Structure formats: structure tokens, C-alpha cells
Coordinates of C-alpha atoms in Angstrom, one line a residue:
X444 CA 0.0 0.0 0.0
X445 CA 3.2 2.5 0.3
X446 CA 2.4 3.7 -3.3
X447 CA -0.9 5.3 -1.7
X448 CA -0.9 8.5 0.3
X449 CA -2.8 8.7 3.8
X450 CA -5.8 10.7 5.2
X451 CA -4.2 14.1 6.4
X452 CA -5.7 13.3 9.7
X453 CA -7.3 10.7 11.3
X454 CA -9.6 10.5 14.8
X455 CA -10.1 7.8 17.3
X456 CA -13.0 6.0 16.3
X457 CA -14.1 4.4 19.9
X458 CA -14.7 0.9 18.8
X459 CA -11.7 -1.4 19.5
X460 CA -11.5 -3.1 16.1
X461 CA -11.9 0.5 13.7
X462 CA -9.0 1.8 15.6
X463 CA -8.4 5.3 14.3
X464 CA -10.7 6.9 11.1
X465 CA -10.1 9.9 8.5
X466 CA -11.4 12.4 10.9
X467 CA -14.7 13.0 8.6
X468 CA -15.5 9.6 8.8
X469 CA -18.5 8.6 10.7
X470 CA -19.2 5.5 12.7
X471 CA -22.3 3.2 12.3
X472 CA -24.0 -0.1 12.8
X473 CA -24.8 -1.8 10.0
X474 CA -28.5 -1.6 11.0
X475 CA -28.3 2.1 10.4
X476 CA -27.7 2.1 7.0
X477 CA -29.6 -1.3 5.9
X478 CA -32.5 -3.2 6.8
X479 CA -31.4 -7.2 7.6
X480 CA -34.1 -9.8 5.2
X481 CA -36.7 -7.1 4.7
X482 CA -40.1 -8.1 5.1
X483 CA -42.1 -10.1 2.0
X484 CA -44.3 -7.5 2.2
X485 CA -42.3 -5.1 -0.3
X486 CA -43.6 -7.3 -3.0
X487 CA -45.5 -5.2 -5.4
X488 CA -48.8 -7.2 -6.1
X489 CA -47.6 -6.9 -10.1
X490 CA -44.5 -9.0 -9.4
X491 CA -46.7 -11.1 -6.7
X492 CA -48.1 -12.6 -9.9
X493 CA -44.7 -13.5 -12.0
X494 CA -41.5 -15.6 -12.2
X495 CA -38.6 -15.0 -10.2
X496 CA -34.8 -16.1 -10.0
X497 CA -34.2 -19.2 -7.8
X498 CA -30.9 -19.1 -5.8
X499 CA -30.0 -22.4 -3.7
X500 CA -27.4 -22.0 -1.5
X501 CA -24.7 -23.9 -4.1
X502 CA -25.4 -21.2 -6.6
X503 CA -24.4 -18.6 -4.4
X504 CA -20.5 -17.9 -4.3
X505 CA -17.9 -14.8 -4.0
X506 CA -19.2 -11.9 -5.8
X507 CA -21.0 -14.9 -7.8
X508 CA -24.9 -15.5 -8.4
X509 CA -25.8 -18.4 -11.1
X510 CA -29.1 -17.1 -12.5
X511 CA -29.9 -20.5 -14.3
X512 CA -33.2 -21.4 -12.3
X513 CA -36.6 -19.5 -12.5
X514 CA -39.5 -20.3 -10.5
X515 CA -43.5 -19.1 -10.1
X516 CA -43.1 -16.7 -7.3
X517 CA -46.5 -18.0 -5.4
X518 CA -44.7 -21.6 -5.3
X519 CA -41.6 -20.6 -3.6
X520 CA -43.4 -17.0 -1.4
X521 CA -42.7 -19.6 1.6
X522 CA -40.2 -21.1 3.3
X523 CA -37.5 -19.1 1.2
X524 CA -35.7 -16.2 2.0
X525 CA -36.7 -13.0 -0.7
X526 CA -34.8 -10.3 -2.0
X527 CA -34.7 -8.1 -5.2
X528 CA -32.2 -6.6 -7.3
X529 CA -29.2 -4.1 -5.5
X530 CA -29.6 -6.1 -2.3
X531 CA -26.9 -7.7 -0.8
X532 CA -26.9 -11.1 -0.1
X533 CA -24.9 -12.8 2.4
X534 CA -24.4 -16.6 3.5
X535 CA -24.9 -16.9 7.2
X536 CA -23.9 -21.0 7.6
X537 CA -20.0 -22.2 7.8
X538 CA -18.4 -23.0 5.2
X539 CA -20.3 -20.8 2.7
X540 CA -19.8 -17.8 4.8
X541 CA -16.0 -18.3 5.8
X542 CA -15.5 -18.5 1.9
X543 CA -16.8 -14.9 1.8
X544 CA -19.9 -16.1 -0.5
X545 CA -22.1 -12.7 -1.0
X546 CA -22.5 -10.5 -3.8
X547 CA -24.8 -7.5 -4.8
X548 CA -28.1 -9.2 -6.1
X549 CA -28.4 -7.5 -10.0
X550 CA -30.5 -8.8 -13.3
X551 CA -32.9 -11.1 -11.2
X552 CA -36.0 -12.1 -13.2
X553 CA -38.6 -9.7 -12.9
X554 CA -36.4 -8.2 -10.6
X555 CA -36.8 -10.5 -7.8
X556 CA -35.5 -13.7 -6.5
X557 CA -35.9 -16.1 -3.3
X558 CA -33.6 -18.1 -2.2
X559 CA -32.3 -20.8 1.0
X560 CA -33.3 -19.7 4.1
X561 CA -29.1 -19.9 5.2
X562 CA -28.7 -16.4 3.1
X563 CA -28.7 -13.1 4.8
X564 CA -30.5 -10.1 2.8
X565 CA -29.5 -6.4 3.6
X566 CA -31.4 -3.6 1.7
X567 CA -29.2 -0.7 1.6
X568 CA -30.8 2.9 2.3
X569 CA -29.8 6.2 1.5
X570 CA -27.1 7.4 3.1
X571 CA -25.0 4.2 1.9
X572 CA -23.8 2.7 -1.2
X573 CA -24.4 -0.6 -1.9
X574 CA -21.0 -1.6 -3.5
X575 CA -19.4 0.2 -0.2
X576 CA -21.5 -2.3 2.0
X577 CA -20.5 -4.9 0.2
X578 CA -16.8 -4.3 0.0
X579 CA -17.0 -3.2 3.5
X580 CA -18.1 -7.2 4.6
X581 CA -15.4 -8.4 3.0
X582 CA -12.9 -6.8 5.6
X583 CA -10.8 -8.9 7.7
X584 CA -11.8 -7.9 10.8
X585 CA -15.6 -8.1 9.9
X586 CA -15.4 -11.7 8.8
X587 CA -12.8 -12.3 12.0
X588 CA -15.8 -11.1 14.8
X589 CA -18.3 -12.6 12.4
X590 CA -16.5 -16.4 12.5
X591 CA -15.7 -15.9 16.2
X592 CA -19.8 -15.2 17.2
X593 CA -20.9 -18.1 14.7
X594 CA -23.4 -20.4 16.9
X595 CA -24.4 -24.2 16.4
X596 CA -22.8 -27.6 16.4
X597 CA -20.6 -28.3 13.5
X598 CA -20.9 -27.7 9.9
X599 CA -24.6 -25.6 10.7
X600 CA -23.1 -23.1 12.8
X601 CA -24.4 -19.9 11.6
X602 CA -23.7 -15.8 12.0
X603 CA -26.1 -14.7 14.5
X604 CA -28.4 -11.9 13.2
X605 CA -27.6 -9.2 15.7
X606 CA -23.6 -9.6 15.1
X607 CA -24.7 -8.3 11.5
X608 CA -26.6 -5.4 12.5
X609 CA -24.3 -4.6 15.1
X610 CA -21.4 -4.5 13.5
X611 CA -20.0 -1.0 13.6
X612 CA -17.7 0.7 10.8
X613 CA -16.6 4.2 9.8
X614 CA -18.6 5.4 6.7
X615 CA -17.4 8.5 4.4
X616 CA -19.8 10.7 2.3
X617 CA -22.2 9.2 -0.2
X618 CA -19.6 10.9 -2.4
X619 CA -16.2 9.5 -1.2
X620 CA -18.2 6.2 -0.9
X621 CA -18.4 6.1 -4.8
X622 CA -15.5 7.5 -5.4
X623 CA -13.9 4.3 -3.5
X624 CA -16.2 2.0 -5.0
X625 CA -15.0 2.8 -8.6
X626 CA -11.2 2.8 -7.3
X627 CA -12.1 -0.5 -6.2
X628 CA -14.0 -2.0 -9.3
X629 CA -11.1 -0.6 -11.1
X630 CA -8.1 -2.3 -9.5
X631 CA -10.0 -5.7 -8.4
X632 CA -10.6 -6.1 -11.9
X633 CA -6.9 -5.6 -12.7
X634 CA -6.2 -8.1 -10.2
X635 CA -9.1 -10.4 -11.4
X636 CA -8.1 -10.4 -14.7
X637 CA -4.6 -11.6 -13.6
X638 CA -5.8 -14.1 -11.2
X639 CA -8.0 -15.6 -13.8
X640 CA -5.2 -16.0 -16.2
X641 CA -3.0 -18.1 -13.5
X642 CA -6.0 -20.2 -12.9
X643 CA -6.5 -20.8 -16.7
X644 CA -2.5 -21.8 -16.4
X645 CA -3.4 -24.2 -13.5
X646 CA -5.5 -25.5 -15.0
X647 CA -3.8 -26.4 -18.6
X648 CA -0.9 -27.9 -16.6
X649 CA -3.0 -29.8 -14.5
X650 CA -4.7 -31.1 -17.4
X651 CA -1.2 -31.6 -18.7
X652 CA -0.1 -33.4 -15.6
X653 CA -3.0 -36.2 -16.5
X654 CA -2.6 -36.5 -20.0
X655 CA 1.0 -37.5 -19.5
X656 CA 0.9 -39.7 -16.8
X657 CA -2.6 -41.4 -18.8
X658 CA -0.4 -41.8 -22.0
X659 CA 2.8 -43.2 -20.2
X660 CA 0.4 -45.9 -18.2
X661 CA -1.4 -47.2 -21.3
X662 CA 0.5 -46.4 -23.6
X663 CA 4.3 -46.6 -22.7
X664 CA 7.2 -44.5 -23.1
X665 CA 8.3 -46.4 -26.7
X666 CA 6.6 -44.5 -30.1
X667 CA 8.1 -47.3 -32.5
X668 CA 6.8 -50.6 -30.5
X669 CA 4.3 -52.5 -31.6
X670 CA 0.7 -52.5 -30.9
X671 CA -2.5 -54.2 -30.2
X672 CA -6.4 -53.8 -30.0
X673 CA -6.6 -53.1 -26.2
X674 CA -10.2 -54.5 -26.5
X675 CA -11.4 -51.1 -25.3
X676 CA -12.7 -48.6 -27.5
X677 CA -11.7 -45.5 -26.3
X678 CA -8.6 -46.5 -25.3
X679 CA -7.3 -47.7 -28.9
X680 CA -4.2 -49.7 -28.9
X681 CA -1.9 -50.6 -26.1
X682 CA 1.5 -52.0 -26.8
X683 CA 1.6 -55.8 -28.2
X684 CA 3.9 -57.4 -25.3
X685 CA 2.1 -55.7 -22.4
X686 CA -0.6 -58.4 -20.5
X687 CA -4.3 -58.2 -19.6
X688 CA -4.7 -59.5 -16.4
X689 CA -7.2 -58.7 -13.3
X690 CA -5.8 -56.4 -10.9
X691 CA -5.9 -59.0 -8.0
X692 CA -3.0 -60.3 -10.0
X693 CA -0.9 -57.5 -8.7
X694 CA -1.2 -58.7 -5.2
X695 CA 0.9 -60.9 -3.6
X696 CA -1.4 -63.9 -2.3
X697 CA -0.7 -63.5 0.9
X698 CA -3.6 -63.7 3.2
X699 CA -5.9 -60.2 2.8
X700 CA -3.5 -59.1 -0.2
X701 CA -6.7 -57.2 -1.3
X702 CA -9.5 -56.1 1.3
X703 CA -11.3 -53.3 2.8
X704 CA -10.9 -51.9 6.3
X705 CA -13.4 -53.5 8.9
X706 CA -17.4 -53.1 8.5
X707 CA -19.3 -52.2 10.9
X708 CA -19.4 -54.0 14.6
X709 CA -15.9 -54.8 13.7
X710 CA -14.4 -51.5 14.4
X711 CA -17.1 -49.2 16.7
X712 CA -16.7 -45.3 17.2
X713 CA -16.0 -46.3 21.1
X714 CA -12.9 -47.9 20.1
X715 CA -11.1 -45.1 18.6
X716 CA -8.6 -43.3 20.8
X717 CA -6.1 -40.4 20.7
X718 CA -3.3 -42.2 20.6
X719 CA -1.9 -46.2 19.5
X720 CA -2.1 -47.7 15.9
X721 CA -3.0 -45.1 13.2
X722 CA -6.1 -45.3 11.5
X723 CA -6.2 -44.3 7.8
X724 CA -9.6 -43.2 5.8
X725 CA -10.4 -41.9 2.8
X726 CA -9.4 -38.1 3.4
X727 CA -5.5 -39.5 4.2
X728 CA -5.1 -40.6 0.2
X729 CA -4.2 -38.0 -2.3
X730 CA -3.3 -38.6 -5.9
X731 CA -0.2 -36.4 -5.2
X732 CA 0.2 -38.9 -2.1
X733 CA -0.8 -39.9 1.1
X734 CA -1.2 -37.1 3.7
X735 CA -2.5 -37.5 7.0
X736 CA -5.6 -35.6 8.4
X737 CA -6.9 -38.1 10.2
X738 CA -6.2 -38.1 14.2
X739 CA -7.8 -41.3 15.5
X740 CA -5.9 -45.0 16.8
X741 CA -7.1 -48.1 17.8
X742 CA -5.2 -50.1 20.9
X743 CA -2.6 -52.6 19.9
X744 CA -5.3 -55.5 20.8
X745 CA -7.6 -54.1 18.7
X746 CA -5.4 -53.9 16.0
X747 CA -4.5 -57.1 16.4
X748 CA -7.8 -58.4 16.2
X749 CA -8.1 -56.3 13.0
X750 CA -4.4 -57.6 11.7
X751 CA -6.4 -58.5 8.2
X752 CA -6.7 -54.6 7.8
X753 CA -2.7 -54.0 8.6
X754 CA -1.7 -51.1 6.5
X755 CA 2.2 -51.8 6.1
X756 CA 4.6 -48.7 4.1
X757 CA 4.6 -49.8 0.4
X758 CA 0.9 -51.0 0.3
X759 CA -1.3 -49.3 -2.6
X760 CA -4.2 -48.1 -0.8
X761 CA -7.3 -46.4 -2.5
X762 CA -10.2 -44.6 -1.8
X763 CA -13.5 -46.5 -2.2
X764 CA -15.8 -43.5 -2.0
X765 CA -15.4 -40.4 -3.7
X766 CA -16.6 -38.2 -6.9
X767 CA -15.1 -39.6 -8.6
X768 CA -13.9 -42.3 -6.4
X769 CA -10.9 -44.2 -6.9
X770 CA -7.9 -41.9 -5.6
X771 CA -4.9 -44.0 -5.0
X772 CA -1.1 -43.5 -3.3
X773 CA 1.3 -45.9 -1.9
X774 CA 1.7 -45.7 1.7
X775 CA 5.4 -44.4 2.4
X776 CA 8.1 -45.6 3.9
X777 CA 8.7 -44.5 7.3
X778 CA 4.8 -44.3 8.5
X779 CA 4.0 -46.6 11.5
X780 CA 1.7 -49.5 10.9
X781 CA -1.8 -49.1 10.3
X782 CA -5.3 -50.1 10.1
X783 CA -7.6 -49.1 7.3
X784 CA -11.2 -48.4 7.3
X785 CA -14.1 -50.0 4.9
X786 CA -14.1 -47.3 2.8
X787 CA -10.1 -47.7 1.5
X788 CA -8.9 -50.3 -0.1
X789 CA -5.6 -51.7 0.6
X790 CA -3.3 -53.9 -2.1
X791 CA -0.5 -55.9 -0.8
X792 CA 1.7 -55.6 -4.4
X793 CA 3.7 -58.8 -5.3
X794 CA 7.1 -56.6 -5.8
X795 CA 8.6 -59.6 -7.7
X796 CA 5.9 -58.9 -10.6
X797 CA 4.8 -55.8 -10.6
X798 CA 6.1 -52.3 -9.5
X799 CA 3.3 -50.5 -6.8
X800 CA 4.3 -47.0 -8.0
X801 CA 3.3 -48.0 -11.6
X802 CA -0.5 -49.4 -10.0
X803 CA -0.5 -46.0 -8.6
X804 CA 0.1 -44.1 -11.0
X805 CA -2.5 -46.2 -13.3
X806 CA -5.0 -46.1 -10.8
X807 CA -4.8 -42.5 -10.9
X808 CA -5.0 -42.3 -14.9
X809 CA -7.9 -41.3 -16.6
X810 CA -8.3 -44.9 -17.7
X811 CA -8.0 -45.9 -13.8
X812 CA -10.5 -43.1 -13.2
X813 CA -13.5 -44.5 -15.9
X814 CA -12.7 -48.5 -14.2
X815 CA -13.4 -47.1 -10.7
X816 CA -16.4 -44.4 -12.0
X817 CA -18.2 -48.0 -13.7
X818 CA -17.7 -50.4 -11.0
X819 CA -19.4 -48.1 -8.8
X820 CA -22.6 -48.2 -6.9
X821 CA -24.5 -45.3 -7.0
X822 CA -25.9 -43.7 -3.3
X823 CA -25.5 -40.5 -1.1
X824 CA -21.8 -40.8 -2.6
X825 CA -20.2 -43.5 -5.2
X826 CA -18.8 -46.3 -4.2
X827 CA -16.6 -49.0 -5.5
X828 CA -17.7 -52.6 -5.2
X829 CA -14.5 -54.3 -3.8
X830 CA -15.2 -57.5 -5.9
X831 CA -15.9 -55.9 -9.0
X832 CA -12.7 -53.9 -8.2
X833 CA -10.4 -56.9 -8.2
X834 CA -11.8 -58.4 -11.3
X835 CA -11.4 -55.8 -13.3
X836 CA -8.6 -56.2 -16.4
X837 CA -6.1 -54.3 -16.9
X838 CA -3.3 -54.1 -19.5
X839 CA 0.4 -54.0 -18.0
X840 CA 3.8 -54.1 -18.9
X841 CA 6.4 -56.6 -17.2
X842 CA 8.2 -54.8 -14.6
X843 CA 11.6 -53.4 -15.5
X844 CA 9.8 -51.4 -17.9
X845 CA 7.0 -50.1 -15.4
X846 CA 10.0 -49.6 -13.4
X847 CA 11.0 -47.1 -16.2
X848 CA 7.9 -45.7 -16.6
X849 CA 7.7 -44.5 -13.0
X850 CA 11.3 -43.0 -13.3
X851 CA 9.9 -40.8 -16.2
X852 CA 6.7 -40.1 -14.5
X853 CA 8.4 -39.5 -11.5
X854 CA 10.6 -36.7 -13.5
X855 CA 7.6 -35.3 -15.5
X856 CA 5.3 -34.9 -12.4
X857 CA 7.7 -33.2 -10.4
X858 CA 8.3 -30.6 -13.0
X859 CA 4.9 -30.4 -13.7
X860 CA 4.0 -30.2 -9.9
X861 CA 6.5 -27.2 -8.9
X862 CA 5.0 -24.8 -11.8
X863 CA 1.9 -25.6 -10.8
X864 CA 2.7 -24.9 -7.1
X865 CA 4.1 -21.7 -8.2
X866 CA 1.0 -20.7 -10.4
X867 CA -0.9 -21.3 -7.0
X868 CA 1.3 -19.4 -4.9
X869 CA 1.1 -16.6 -7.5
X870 CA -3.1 -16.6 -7.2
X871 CA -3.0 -16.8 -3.1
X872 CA -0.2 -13.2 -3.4
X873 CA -3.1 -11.7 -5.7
X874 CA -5.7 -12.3 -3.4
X875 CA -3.8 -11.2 -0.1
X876 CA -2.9 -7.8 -2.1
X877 CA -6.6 -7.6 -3.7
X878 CA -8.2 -7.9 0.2
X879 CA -5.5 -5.9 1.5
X880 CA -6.3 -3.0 -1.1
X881 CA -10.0 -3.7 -0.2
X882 CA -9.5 -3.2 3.3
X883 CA -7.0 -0.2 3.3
X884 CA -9.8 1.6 0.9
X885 CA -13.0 0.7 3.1
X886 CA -11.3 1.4 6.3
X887 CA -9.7 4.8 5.6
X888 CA -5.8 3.7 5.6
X889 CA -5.5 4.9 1.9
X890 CA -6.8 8.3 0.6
X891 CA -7.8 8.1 -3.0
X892 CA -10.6 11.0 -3.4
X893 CA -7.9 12.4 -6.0
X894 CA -8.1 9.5 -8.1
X895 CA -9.7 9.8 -11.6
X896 CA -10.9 6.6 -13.7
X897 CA -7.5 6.2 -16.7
X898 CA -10.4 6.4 -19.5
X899 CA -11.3 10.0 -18.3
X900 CA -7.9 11.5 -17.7
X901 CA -4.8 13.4 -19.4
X902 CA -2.4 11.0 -20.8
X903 CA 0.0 12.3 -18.5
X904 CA -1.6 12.8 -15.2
X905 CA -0.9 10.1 -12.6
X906 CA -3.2 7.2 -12.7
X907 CA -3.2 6.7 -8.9
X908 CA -2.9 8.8 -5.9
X909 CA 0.6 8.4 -4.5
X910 CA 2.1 9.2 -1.8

């Protein structure tokens, strides 16, 4: 922000977390200047009688409304939350709300739209732009009291009504408050616009990232080699010496080479404990390998009792449930024993054969992905039937040469994996300066009445204030 100039003076504001405000500054509750989910009344009797925008709470995101559902107003009047175009809606329940999902309501249908009963509506009055409002909830210490007041158990906790209205903040002139609102628009968009270009890049290469590990798994790392119908259609020809076989072929025969973890009486939540043998689940396997969230252990007896389930370093293990499920990783060297729950999967690789990096990787393929996505059972989430799991053919190469294959992928991935990384780390330093700029502007740190929109200025005047 040191390329902006300051307020020439400043006052205490009174309110702990405002700290000090340009001196002309006032300071308000939010209630003052907008009216929290006005009342269903304000429907005009014409509008009573037409369609409206529908907005479930999955269609509301950052600065972000999906318009793509339209409803008879009469058929959704209750139960649903209304607004109309220029309010600002908010949503109250974590995680929507900690992912700062609101925006300025604008080209509902008919001007009006109802939406989950989770999303907060302020109507903004006169003495208060609406874009200021908004850009003024997106300010750190807003969102930190809001998060720190949520109520509930869990994923429904929610931002109590009162912390919304009560929140105070230091308000300039209807004037000033445009004048920052276009300052903003200008340089967010700036930002956007570059933000959106290193997603597109993150994208590509991710994209990338697949399409060269799918080739190498099914296709091999030899141009010139001769080839064969794989017996698949969309996967065309795989190389002639390479050998369809069922993936419980890859495991080594030894008793539970190939299971899930326990089902149910077999491993209870009142036998989980804070400490002891590790136990793995789903959220612990990453394609980009296996990273522990989880933070619950059985005893040693238990895990005896469960030894069928042993997760040893070096064992493929793969998620059962997912969209799409199928995610798999080897379990590294250096992690403790383990135990496995029903929904993973855990393959005990015959090393002497087959290479488990190489089932990895396949797994992980695009092929590996359609095999898990149509051996799954549809429900509240897919799932992978075990048996059909182990049946299932696929083609592979003898080892030394999946041996290669990983070496290259190995290489490829890595390279691929650090620009990426870099790409990301690029967005997250665009969004820290975009919300800084955001809150310097709202809060009064920056002064930037002086500044004049490029498109309506001299060539040769400055295009920002600077200090």
C-alpha cells in the first residue's frame, strides 16, 4: 500500500477493532444504514403474480450469483428467504460464509429472486452505497468477529443476526463512498483479470499433468513398439507385449492381499482413541500422495484383532468413495503400521511382478479413473464394489519397464507439480494484495478521493494517488 498517500488526519473511532478513522469519517452499525431480510411484504402485487430467480445456496458464491433457475413466485413466497435486485446477499452457515460467499443481487428475473433460508438479505438505504457495504463485509476484521460469534454444532453453525446489524464501521460521504467504490472496481478487476489467467495456467498444466501420466500408463514411453487392439474402445491400442490381467494379480497372495478396512461391529466409534495404531480413511489418500488428516488410533489389541486390515509402508491403498472415487497413493516408507477403514482399499503388491508405484500411477490415470467411476454403486456418494474392483482387467507391462515408466513419471510430475505450485502461490499473493487493497480503501488507511478513472484523464496525469 506504500504507493498510496494517507488521510491528512485521522480520529479515534471508539470501537476497539476500527481503531483510528479519516477524521470525517462517521461511525455506524450496519443496522443504520440497511434493513437485515426485509419483510415479504415489499412485494409489489404486479411481481406477486410472475416468475422469479431461484438461488439455492450452491449457486451462491464470491461476488457470484448463477441465474440459471426460475421459479413461479406463489410456489416458492414460503419457506424461502426474498430479495430483489441491489440487495446484498450474504451466506450466514459455515463454510459458505468463511468462503466470503455474497455479492450484490443484480439482473434477477422480474427483478426479484428467493432463495435458502441460510442467506442473509441487507437492503441498503440512502445514506449508503451498496458496493461500499458490500466491500466493506469483506474486511478482515468483519469476517474475523463474524466467525468468532458463529453459533451451532458443526458444519450448521451460523452468524447470529444481531452480530450483522451490530457491527459497527466508519462510513465517508455518499460521495467518497463512490469514489472508492469505482477505485475498487477498477483495481480488483486488474487483479481479477490476472488471477484468472493463472487459474486458466493451473488449469492447462493440470490437465497436462493427466494427459502425461494417462499416455505413459497405457501407452508406454516407446513411439516405435508394436501395438495391439486393447479390446477397449476409447482406449485404442496398447503395446503388443504388455498383458491383460485382473488387478488381483498385482497382489501378492498373501492372506488379505486385497480387502477393505473393517465393516461395521468390527471397528465401533467407542474404540477409537487419541493415541496407539494409526487409522487411515479416505481423506488420508491424495493422488499427489498420502497425507495424514486423520487423528484417530485403535489399541494394539484391537489392532490385532483387525491384523487382516494391517496397513504396512509400500501397500497401494485407494479410496473407495469419492466423486469420482478411486484416488490412490502408496503408503510411504517411514509411516507406522496401520489399520484401514471400509471405505479404502488396501493392495499388498507382489514386488517380484509388478512395481506398486506403476499401480499407482494407473489407478490415478484417466483410464484408472473411468474403471473405478463403472464399477461403482451409486448412493448419497459413489462407491466402489470391492469384488468388482479386483476383477477388473487391466493391461500391464512386465516390470523393468513399469520400473521405467515411474522413473519418467516420477521426472515429468515433479516438474509439472512445482509450476503448478508456483502458479498457485502466484493466485493466493493476488488475493492477499486484492483484500489488502480492499480493506485499506474501506477502512480509511489509503486516501484516494484524488483519483480519476485512466479512460477519463490526461495522458500524462498520474493514474493513482501516491504518496
Amino acid at each position: 500500500m506504500a504507493k498510496y498517500k494517507a488521510y491528512p488526519e485521522y480520529k479515534d473511532s471508539g470501537v476497539e477493532w476500527l481503531g483510528e478513522l479519516p477524521a470525517h469519517w462517521t461511525t455506524l452499525a450496519i443496522k443504520h444504514v440497511a434493513q437485515l431480510n426485509p419483510s415479504k411484504s415489499c412485494i409489489s402485487i404486479e411481481k406477486m403474480k410472475g416468475m422469479c430467480s431461484f438461488i439455492p445456496m450452491e449457486k451462491l458464491k464470491f461476488n457470484s450469483l448463477c441465474l440459471d433457475e426460475i421459479k413461479d413466485v406463489t410456489d416458492v413466497y414460503n419457506g424461502y428467504t426474498y430479495f430483489e435486485n441491489e440487495d446484498i446477499l450474504i451466506a450466514k452457515v459455515t463454510p459458505c460464509f468463511e468462503n466470503k460467499n455474497m455479492v450484490v443481487a443484480r439482473d434477477l428475473n422480474n427483478g426479484v429472486g428467493f432463495g435458502s433460508s441460510e442467506i442473509y438479505v441487507l437492503r441498503c438505504n440512502d445514506i449508503i452505497n451498496n458496493d461500499f457495504l458490500f466491500y466493506r463485509l469483506q474486511e478482515d476484521s468483519f469476517m474475523f468477529i463474524a466467525e468468532g460469534a458463529m453459533t451451532g454444532a458443526g458444519g450448521l453453525k451460523r452468524v447470529p443476526s444481531e452480530v450483522l446489524n451490530n457491527f459497527k464501521f466508519g462510513l465517508p460521504s455518499k460521495k467518497e463512498q463512490s469514489i472508492i467504490v469505482d477505485f475498487l472496481k477498477h483495481e480488483t478487476a486488474k487483479i481479477d483479470n490476472l488471477i484468472e489467467k493463472q487459474q486458466q495456467l493451473i488449469k492447462l498444466l493440470k490437465e497436462k499433468h493427466q494427459a502425461v501420466i494417462s499416455h505413459a500408463v497405457t501407452k508406454g514411453l516407446n513411439p516405435g513398439v508394436p501395438m495391439k487392439d486393447s479390446g477397449v474402445e476409447w482406449l485404442g491400442k496398447v503395446p503388443a507385449h504388455w498383458i491383460k490381467q485382473k488387478l488381483v494379480s498385482v497382489s501378492d497372495g498373501s492372506r488379505g492381499s486385497f480387502v477393505n478396512g473393517p465393516f461395521g461391529s468390527d471397528l465401533l466409534a467407542e474404540e477409537l482413541r487419541d493415541h496407539g495404531i494409526p487409522v487411515v480413511y479416505i481423506r488420508d489418500i491424495k493422488p499427489t500422495g498420502y497425507s495424514r488428516k486423520s487423528t484417530v488410533f485403535v489399541t494394539p489389541m484391537k489392532a490385532k484383532q483387525l491384523d487382516v486390515c494391517k496397513l504396512e509402508p509400500g501397500d497401494v491403498i485407494v479410496s473407495k468413495v469419492g466423486d469420482p472415487p478411486g484416488d490412490a497413493c502408496v503408503y510411504p516408507v517411514g509411516e507406522p503400521s496401520a489399520i484401514i477403514t471400509q471405505d479404502v482399499i488396501r493392495i499388498r503388491v507382489d514386488r517380484d511382478k509388478f512395481s506398486p508405484e506403476f499401480i499407482v500411477y494407473l489407478l490415478n490415470s484417466d483410464f484408472g479413473r473411468m474403471v473405478a467411476n463403472d464399477i461403482s454403486v451409486e448412493g448419497t456418494r459413489k462407491r466402489v464394489s470391492l469384488g468388482d474392483f479386483k476383477s477388473t482387467r487391466f493391461v500391464l507391462p512386465p516390470l523393468k519397464e513399469s520400473l521405467n515408466i515411474v522413473r519418467y513419471l516420477n521426472g515429468e510430475c515433479e516438474k509439472l507439480s512445482c509450476t503448478i505450485a508456483k502458479a498457485t502461490q502466484a493466485v493466493a499473493l493476488m488475493q492477499e494484495r486484492r483484500t489488502a487493497l480492499i480493506s485499506a480503501a474501506v477502512t480509511g488507511k489509503i486516501d484516494v478521493r484524488d483519483w480519476v478513472a485512466p479512460d477519463t484523464q490526461d495522458a500524462e496525469e498520474p493514474q493513482e494517488a501516491t504518496a
